[in-house]
Coordinates of C-alpha atoms in Angstrom, one line a residue:
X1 CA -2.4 27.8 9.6
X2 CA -3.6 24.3 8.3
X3 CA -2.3 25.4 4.9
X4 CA 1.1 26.2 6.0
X5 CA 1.0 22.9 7.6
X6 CA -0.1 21.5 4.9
X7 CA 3.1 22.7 2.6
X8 CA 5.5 21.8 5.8
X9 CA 4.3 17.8 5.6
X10 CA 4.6 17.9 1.8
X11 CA 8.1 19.4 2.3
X12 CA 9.0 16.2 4.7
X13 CA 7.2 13.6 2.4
X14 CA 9.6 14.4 -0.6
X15 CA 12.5 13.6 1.9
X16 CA 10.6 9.9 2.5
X17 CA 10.9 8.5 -1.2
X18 CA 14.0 6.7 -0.8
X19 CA 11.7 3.8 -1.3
X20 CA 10.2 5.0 -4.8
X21 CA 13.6 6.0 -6.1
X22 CA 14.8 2.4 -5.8
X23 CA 11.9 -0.2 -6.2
X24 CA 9.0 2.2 -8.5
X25 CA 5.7 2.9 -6.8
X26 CA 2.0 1.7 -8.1
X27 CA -0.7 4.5 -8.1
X28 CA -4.1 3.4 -6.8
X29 CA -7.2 5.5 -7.3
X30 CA -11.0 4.8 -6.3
X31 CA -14.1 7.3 -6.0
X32 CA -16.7 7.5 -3.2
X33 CA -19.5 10.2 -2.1
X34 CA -18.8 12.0 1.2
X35 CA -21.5 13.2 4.1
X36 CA -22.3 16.4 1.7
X37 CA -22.7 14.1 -1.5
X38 CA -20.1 15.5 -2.8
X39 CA -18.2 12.9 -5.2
X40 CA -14.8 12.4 -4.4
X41 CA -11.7 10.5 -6.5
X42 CA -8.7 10.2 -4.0
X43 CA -5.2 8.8 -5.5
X44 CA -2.6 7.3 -3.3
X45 CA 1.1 6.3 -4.6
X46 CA 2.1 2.9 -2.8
X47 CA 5.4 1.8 -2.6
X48 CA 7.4 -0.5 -0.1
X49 CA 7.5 1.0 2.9
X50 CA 6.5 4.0 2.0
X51 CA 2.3 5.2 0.9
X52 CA 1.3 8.6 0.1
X53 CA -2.1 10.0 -0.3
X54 CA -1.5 12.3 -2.7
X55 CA -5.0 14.3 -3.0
X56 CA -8.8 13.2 -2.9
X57 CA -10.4 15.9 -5.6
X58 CA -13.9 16.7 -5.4
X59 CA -15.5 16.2 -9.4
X60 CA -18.8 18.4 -8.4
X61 CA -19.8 19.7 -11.4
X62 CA -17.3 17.0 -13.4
X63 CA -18.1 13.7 -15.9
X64 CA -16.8 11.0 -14.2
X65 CA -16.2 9.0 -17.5
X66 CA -12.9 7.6 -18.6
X67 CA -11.5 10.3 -20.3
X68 CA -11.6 12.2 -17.0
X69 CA -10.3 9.7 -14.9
X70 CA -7.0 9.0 -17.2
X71 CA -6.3 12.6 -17.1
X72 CA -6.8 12.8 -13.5
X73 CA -3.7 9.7 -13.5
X74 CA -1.9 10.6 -15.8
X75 CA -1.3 14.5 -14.8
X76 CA -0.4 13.2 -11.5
X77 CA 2.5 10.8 -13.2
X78 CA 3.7 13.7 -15.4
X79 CA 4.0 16.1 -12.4
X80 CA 6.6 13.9 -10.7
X81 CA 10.4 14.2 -11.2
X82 CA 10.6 10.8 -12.9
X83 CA 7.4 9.6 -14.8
X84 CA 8.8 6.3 -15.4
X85 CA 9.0 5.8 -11.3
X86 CA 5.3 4.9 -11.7
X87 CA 5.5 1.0 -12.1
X88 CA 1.6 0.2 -12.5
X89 CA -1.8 2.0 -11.8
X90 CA -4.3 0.3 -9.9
X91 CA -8.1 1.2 -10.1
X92 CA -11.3 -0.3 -9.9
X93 CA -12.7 -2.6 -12.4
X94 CA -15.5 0.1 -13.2
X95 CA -13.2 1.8 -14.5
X96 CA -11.8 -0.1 -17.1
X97 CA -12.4 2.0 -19.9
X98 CA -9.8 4.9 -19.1
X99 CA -6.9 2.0 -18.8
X100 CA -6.1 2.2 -22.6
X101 CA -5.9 5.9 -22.0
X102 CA -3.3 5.8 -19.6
X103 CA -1.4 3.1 -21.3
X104 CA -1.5 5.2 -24.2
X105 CA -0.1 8.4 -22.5
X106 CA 2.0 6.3 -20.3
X107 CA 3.3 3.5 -22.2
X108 CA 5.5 2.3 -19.3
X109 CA 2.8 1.8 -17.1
X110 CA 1.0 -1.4 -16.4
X111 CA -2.7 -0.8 -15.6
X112 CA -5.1 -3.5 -14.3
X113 CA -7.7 -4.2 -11.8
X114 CA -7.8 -4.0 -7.6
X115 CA -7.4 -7.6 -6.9
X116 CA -9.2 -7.7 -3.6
X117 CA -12.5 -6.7 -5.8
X118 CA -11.8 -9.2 -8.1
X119 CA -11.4 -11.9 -5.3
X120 CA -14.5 -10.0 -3.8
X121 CA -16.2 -10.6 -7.2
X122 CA -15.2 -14.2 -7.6
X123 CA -17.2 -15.3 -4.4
X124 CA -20.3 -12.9 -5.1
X125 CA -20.2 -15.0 -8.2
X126 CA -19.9 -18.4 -6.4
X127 CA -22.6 -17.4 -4.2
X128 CA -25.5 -17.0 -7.4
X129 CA -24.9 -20.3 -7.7
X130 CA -28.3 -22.9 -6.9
X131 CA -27.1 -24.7 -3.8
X132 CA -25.1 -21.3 -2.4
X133 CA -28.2 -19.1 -2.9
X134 CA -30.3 -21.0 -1.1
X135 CA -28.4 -22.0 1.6
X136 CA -27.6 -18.5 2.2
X137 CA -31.4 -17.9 1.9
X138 CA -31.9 -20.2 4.7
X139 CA -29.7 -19.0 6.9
X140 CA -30.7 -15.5 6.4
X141 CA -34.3 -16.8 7.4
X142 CA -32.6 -18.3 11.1
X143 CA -30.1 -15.2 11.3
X144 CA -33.3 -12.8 11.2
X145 CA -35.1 -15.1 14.1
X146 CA -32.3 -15.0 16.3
X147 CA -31.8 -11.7 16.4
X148 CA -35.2 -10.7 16.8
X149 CA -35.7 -12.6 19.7
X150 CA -34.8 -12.2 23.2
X151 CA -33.2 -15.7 24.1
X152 CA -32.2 -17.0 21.1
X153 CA -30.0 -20.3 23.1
X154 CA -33.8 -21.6 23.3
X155 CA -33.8 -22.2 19.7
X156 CA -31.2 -24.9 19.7
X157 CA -32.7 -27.2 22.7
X158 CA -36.0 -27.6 21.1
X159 CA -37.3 -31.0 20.5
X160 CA -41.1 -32.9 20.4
X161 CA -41.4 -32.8 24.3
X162 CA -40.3 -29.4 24.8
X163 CA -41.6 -26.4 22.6
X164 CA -42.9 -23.2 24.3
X165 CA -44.3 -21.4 21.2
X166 CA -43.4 -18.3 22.3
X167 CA -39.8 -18.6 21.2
X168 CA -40.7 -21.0 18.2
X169 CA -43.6 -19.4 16.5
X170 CA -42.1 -19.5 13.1
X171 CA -42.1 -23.1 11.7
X172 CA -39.8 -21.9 8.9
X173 CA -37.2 -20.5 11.3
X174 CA -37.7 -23.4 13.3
X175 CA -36.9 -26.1 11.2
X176 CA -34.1 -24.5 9.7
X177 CA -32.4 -24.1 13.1
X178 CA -33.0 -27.6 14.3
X179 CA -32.0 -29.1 10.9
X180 CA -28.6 -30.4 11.4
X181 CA -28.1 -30.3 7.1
X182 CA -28.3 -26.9 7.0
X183 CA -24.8 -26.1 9.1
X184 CA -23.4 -29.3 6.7
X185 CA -24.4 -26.8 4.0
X186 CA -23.0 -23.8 5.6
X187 CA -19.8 -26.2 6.4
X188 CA -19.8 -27.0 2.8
X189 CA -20.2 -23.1 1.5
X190 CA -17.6 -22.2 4.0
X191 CA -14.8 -25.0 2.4
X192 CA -15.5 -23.9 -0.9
X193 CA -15.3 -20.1 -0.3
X194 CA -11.9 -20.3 2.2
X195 CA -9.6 -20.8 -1.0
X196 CA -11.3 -17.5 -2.4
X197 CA -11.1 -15.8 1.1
X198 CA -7.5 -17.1 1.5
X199 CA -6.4 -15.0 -1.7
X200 CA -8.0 -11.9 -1.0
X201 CA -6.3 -11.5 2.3
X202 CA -2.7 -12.3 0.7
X203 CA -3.9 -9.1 -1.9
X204 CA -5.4 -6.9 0.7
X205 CA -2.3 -5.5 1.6
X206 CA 0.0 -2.3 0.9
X207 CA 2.8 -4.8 1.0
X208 CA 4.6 -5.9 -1.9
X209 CA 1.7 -8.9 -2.7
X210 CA 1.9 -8.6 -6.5
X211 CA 4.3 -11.3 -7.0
X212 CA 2.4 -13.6 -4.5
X213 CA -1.1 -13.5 -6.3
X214 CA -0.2 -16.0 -9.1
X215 CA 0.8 -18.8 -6.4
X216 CA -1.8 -18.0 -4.3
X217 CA -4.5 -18.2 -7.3
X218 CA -3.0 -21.5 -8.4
X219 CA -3.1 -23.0 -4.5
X220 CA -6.7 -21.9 -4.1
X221 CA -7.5 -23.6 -7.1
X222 CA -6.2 -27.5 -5.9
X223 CA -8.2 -26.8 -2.6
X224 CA -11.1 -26.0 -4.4
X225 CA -10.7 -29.2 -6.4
X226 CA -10.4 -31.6 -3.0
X227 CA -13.8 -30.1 -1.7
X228 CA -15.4 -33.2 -1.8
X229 CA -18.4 -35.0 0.1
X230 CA -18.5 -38.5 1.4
X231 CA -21.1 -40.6 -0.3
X232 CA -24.2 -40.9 1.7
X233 CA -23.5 -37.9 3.6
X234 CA -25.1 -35.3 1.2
X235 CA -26.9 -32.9 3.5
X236 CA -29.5 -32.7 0.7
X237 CA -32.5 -34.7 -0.7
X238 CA -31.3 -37.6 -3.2
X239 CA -31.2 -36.0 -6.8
X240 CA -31.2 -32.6 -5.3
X241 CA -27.5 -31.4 -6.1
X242 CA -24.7 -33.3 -7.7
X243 CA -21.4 -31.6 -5.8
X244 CA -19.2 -32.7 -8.4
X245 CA -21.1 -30.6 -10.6
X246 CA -21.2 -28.1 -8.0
X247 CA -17.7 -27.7 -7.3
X248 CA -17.1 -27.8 -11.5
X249 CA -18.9 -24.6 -11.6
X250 CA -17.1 -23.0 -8.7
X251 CA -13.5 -24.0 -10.5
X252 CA -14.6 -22.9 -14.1
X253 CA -15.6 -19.3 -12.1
X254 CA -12.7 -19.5 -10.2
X255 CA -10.5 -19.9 -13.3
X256 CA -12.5 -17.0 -14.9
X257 CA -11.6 -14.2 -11.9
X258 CA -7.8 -15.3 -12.4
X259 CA -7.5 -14.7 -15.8
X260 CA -10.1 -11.5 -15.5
X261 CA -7.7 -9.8 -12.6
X262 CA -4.4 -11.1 -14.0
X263 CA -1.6 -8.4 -15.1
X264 CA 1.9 -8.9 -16.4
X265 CA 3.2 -7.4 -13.0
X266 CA 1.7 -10.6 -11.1
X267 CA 3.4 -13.0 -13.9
X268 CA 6.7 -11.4 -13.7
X269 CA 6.8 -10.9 -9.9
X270 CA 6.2 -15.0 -9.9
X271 CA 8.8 -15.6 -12.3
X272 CA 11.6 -13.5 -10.3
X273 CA 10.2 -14.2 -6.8
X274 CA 13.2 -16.1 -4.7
X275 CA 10.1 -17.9 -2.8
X276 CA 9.4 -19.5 -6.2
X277 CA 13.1 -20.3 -7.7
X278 CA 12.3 -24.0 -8.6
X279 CA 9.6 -24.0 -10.2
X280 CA 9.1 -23.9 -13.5
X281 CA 7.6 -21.1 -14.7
X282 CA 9.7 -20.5 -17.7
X283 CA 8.3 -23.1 -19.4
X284 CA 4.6 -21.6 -19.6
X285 CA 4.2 -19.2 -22.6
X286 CA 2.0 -16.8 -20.7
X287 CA 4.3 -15.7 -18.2
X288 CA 7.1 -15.5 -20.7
X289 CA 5.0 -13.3 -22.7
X290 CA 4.6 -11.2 -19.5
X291 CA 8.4 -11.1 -18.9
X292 CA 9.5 -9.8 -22.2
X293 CA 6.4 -7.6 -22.3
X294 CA 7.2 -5.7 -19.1
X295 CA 11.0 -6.0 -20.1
X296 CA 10.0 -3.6 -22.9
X297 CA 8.1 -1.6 -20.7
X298 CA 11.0 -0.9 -18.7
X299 CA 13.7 -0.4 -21.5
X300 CA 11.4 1.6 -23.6
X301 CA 12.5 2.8 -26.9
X302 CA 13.5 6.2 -28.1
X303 CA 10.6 8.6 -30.0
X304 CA 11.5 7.9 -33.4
X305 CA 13.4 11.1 -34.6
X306 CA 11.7 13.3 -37.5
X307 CA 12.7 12.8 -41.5
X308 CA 14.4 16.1 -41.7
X309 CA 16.6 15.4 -38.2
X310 CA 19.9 16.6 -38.6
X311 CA 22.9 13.7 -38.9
X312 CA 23.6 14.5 -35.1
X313 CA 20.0 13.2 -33.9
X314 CA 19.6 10.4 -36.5
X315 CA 23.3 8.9 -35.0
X316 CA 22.0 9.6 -31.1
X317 CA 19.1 8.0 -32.4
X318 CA 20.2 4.8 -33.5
X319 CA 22.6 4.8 -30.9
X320 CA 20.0 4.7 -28.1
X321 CA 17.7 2.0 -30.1
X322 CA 21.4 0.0 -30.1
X323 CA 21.3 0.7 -26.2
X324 CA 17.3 -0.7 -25.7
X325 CA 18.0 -4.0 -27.4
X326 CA 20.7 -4.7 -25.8
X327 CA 19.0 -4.1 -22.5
X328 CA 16.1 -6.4 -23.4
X329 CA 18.3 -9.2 -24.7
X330 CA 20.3 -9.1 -21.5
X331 CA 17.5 -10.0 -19.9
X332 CA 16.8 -13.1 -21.3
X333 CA 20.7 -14.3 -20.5
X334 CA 20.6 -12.8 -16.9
X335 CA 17.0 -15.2 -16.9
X336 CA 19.1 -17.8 -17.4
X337 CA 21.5 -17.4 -14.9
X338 CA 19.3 -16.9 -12.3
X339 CA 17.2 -19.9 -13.1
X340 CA 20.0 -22.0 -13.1
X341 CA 21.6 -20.7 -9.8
X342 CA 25.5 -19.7 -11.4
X343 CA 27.5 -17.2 -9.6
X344 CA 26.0 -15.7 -6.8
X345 CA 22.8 -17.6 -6.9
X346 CA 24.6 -20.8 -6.8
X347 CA 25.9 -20.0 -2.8
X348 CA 23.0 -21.7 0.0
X349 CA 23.1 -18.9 2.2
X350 CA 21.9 -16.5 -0.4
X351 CA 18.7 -18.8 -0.7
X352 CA 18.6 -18.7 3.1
X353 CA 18.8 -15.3 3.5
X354 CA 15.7 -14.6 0.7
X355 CA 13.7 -16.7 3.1
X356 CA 14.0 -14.0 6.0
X357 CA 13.6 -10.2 3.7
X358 CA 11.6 -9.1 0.5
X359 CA 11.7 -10.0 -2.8
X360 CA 12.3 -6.7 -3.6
X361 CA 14.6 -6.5 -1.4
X362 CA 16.5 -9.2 -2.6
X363 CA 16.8 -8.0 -5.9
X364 CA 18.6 -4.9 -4.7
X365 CA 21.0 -6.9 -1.8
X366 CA 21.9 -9.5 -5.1
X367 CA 21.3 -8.7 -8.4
X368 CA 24.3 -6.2 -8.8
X369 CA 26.0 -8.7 -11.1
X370 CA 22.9 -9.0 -13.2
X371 CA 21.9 -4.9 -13.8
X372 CA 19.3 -5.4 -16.5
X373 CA 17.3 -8.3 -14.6
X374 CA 18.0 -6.4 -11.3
X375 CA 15.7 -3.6 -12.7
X376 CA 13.0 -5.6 -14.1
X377 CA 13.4 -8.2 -10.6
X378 CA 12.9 -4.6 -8.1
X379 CA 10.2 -2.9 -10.0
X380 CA 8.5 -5.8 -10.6
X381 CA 8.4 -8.0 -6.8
X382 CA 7.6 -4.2 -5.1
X383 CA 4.4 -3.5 -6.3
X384 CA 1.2 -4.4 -4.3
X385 CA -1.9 -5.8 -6.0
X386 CA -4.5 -4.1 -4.8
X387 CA -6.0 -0.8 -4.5
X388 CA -7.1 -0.6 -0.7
X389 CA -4.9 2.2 0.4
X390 CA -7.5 4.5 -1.8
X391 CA -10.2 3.1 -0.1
X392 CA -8.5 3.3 3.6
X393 CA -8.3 7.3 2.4
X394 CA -12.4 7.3 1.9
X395 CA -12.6 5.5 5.5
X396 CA -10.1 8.1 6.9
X397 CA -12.9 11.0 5.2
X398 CA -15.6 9.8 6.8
X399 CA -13.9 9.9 10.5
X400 CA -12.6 13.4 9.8
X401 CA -16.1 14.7 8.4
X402 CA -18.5 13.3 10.7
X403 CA -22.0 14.7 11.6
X404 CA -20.4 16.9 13.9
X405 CA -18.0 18.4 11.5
X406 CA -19.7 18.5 8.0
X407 CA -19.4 22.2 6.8
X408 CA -15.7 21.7 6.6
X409 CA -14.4 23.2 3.5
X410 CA -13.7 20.3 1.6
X411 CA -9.6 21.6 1.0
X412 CA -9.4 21.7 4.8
X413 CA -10.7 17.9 4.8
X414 CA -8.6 16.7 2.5
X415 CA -5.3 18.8 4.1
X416 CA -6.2 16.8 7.2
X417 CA -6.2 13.3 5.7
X418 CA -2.5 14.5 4.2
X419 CA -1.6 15.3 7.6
X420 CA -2.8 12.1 9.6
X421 CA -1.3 10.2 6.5
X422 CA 2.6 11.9 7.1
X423 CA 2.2 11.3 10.6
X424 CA 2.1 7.5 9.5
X425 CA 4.7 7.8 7.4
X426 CA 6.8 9.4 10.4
X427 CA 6.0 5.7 12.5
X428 CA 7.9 4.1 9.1
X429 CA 11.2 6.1 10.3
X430 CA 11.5 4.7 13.4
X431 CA 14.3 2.5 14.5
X432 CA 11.8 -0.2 15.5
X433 CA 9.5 0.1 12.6
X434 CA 10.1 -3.4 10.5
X435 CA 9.2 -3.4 7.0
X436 CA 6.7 -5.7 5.2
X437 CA 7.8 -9.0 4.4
X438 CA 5.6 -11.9 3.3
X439 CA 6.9 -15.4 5.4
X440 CA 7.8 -18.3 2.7
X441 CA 5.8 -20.7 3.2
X442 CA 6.8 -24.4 3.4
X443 CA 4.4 -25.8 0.5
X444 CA 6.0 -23.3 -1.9
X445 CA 9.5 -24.0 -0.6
X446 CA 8.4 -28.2 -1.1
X447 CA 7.2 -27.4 -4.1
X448 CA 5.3 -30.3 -4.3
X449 CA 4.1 -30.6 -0.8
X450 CA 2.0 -28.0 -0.2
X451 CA -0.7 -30.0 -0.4
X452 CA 0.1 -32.1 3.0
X453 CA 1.1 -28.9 4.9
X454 CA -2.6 -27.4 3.8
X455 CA -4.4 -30.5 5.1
X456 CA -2.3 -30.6 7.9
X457 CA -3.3 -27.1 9.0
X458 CA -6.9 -27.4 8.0
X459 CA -7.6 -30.4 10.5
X460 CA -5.8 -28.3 12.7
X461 CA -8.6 -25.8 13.0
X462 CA -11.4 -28.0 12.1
X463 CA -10.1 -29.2 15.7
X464 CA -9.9 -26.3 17.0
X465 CA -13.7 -25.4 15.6
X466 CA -15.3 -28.4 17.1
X467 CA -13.6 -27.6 20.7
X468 CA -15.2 -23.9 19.8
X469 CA -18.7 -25.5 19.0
X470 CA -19.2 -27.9 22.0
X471 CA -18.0 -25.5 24.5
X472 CA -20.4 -23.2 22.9
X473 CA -23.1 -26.1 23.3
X474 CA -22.4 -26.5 26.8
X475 CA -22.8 -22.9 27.3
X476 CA -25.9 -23.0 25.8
X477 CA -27.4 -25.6 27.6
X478 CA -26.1 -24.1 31.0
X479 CA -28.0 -20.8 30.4
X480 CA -31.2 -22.3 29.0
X481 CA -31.4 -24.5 32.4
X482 CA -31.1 -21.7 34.5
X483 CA -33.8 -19.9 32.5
X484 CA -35.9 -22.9 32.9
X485 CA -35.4 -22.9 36.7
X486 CA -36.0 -19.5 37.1
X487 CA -39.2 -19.9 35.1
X488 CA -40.2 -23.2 37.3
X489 CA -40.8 -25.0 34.7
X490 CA -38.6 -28.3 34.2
X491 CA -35.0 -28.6 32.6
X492 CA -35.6 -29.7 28.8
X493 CA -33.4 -32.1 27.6
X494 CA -30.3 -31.0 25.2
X495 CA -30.9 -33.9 22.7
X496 CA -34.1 -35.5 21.9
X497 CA -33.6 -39.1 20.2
X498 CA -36.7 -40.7 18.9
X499 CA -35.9 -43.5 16.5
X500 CA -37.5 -46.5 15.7
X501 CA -34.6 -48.9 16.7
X502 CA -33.9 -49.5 20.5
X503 CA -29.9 -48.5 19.5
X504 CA -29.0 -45.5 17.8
X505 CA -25.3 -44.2 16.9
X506 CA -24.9 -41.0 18.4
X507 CA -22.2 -40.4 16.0
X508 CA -24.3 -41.1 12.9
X509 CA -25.6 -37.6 10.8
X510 CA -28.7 -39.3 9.4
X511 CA -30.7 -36.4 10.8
X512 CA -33.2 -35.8 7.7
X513 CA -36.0 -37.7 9.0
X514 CA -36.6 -35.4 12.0
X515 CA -36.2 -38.3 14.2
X516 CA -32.5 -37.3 16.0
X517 CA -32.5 -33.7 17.0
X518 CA -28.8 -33.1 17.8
X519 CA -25.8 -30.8 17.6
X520 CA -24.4 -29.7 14.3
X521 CA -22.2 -32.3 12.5
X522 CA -19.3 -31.2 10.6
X523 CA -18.5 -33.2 7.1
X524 CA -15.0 -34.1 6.9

């Protein structure tokens, strides 16, 4: 019975690829171990609006090694109506040695790396660096502590007069969690990794994120450059760390994940993205390279014909090759037209109208006038950039074959992850179901002023953080007072100040000699 349901929801899932006919679909593939050990590759075909989990296949008994794995693709892309449908292959970067294979056998496809794990990578990589590894260190040490105690709150109300030892037996622990510089070091590792952060979420996504990526790389580089600290207010030993130097090495990695996850989907989707119309990335020899290289990627050219082809062949032949350049060189001319807003693109409420819908979608509402760029624009804005749909599928395994439920037969697990990912599918042809669309946002549409619209935001919820920490003080000390009155002992003070001078500034963050035991102070 599950098998003939099986076939029914694979019947209704070839009536839902409107989507793929029109805009191309990227396949993503990843591997896992189930409950039984059993090692598993799934493959998922993403599309706008439209994701299909096409089979997880168990490899017992299989190599896992790249010859395998591009097989596993590229039989998948052959076995559809239309190869050339399949815009781009997505797969993890351990795989990397089966790409020229499928390039090779598919030499339409673009194949490059999950750019979630590369983003994923990039801060793994920021965080082997000196000053990260040791803070993290640190507050791994304070993390334990808490957690292995029964009223943690106590921790952060200790001071010379009050200390019952039983809470504050660890002087490492201790000191760390009444040492105001370590949350400016968290504060600092935080600012530093948010750019990072910020561009994984944008790729994390089924949507159509591809042609957001470069953008979003370039923006998380300038916020990484304006991490500064203040003179004087180094929450570190003088000589210890030098933060230009610091945030030097964080840009030069930073720089080194961009050009280690980029493909020439992400550098044509920014050229033909609406969202980015005035900038100028037509002047940058990369992404050029990238548009003319994925222009002959879509206009392939014929299979050469054989020396003793008849007259007929030869002439059909040349006659297609004829057909391909003229395709590609169009391209370049429609480029121009677009660039320059003439004929359609020149009327404002087209531009208005690309803020509120796809930019995949606006490729197939206006570029009827330019049919070569229109191609290249759909395929090219409707592809995601990362691979997490495959991975979803290995989450969606482990619910189905739990503890309770592990001597399924692994074809009846994998029928069930079909069916629970058609009835998904079914949600997408509802009347109220509204597709994915990625909001413009105003630095892009300033061009130049994203940089005021970020800082704007960020005091925002560095605002909104401090509200968050005080309150969260003030609970803190409410709780501890009622454990100390319970106890009958006497209400310890929140903040301890012992300095030498008869005035202190309370707002000061000169906390290093021990003297002023206070709250965590944010560097601005």
């Amino acid at each position: 019975m599950l098998q003939q349901e099986r076939e029914r929801v694979e019947q209704d899932v070839k009536h839902m690829r409107g989507p793929v006919e029109r805009f191309g679909s990227t396949v993503v593939s990843d591997g896992a171990t189930d409950g039984n050990r059993r090692p598993i590759i799934n493959l998922v075909d993403v599309s706008p609006e439209f994701v299909e989990f096409v089979f997880a296949m168990d490899c017992t008994g299989h190599t896992k090694n790249a010859r395998y794995i591009a097989d596993l693709v590229t039989d998948y892309i052959f076995s559809l109506p239309d190869p050339r449908k399949v815009v781009q292959v997505l797969m993890d970067n351990a795989t990397r040695a089966s790409w020229p294979l499928i390039e090779e056998k598919c030499p339409w496809v673009v194949v490059g790396p999950c750019e979630p794990h590369v983003s994923s990578l990039e801060a793994g990589d920021i965080m082997k660096l000196p000053f990260f590894k040791e803070t993290a260190r640190q507050v791994q040490v304070v993390r334990k502590f808490i957690l292995n105690h029964q009223k943690p709150l106590v921790v952060y109300l200790s001071s010379r007069s009050w200390q019952p030892g039983s809470m504050l037996h660890t002087p490492e622990a201790r000191d760390y969690a009444i040492d105001c510089d370590l949350y400016a070091r968290v504060e600092l590792c935080l600012r530093a990794l948010a750019p990072v952060i910020e561009v994984l979420r944008i790729a994390d996504s089924d949507g159509p994120t591809a042609s957001k990526i470069q953008y979003a790389k370039y923006q998380a580089q300038e916020k990484l450059k304006r991490v500064t600290v203040e003179a004087g207010e180094e929450p570190w030993q003088p000589g210890e760390y030098d933060w230009e130097d610091i945030m030097q090495e964080v840009v030069a990695i930073h720089r080194y994940r961009w050009d280690y996850g980029y493909t020439i989907t992400q550098g044509v989707g920014y050229l033909l993205d609406p969202e980015y119309i005035d900038m100028d990335q037509h002047q940058d020899e990369e992404t050029m390279n990238s548009f003319r290289a994925f222009v002959e990627k879509t206009y392939l050219m014929p299979a050469a014909v054989a020396a003793d082809a008849t007259d007929e062949e030869q002439r059909a032949y040349k006659q297609a090759r004829c057909e391909v350049l003229r395709q590609r060189s169009a391209c370049d001319l429609q480029l121009l037209e677009y660039k320059l807003k003439r004929g359609i693109f020149a009327r404002d409420e087209v531009w208005e109208n690309a803020k509120k819908i796809s930019a995949a979608d606006f490729w197939f509402m206006y570029g009827q006038g330019l049919k070569e760029l229109q191609l290249v624009g759909m395929r090219a804005t409707a592809q995601t950039s990362g691979a997490g749909a495959s991975e979803r599928g290995h989450k969606l395994m482990n619910v189905i074959e739990d503890k309770t439920r592990n001597r399924l037969k692994w074809d009846n697990v994998e029928s069930l992850i079909i069916g629970n990912n058609v009835m998904n599918l079914r949600k997408r042809r509802k009347v109220t179901y509204e597709g994915h669309h990625t909001p413009w946002s105003e630095a892009a549409e300033e061009n130049d002023g994203w940089q005021d619209a970020w800082r704007e935001e960020n005091a925002a919820e560095e605002a909104r953080a401090a509200e968050l920490r005080e309150e969260s003080i003030r609970r803190a000390a409410t709780r501890s007072s009622q454990l100390a009155l319970s106890a009958g002992s006497r209400i310890p003070p929140v903040y301890d100040v012992q300095a030498e001078s008869d005035s202190v500034d309370t707002d000061s963050v000169s906390t290093r000699s021990g003297r002023l035991v206070r709250r965590p102070v944010v560097f601005s």
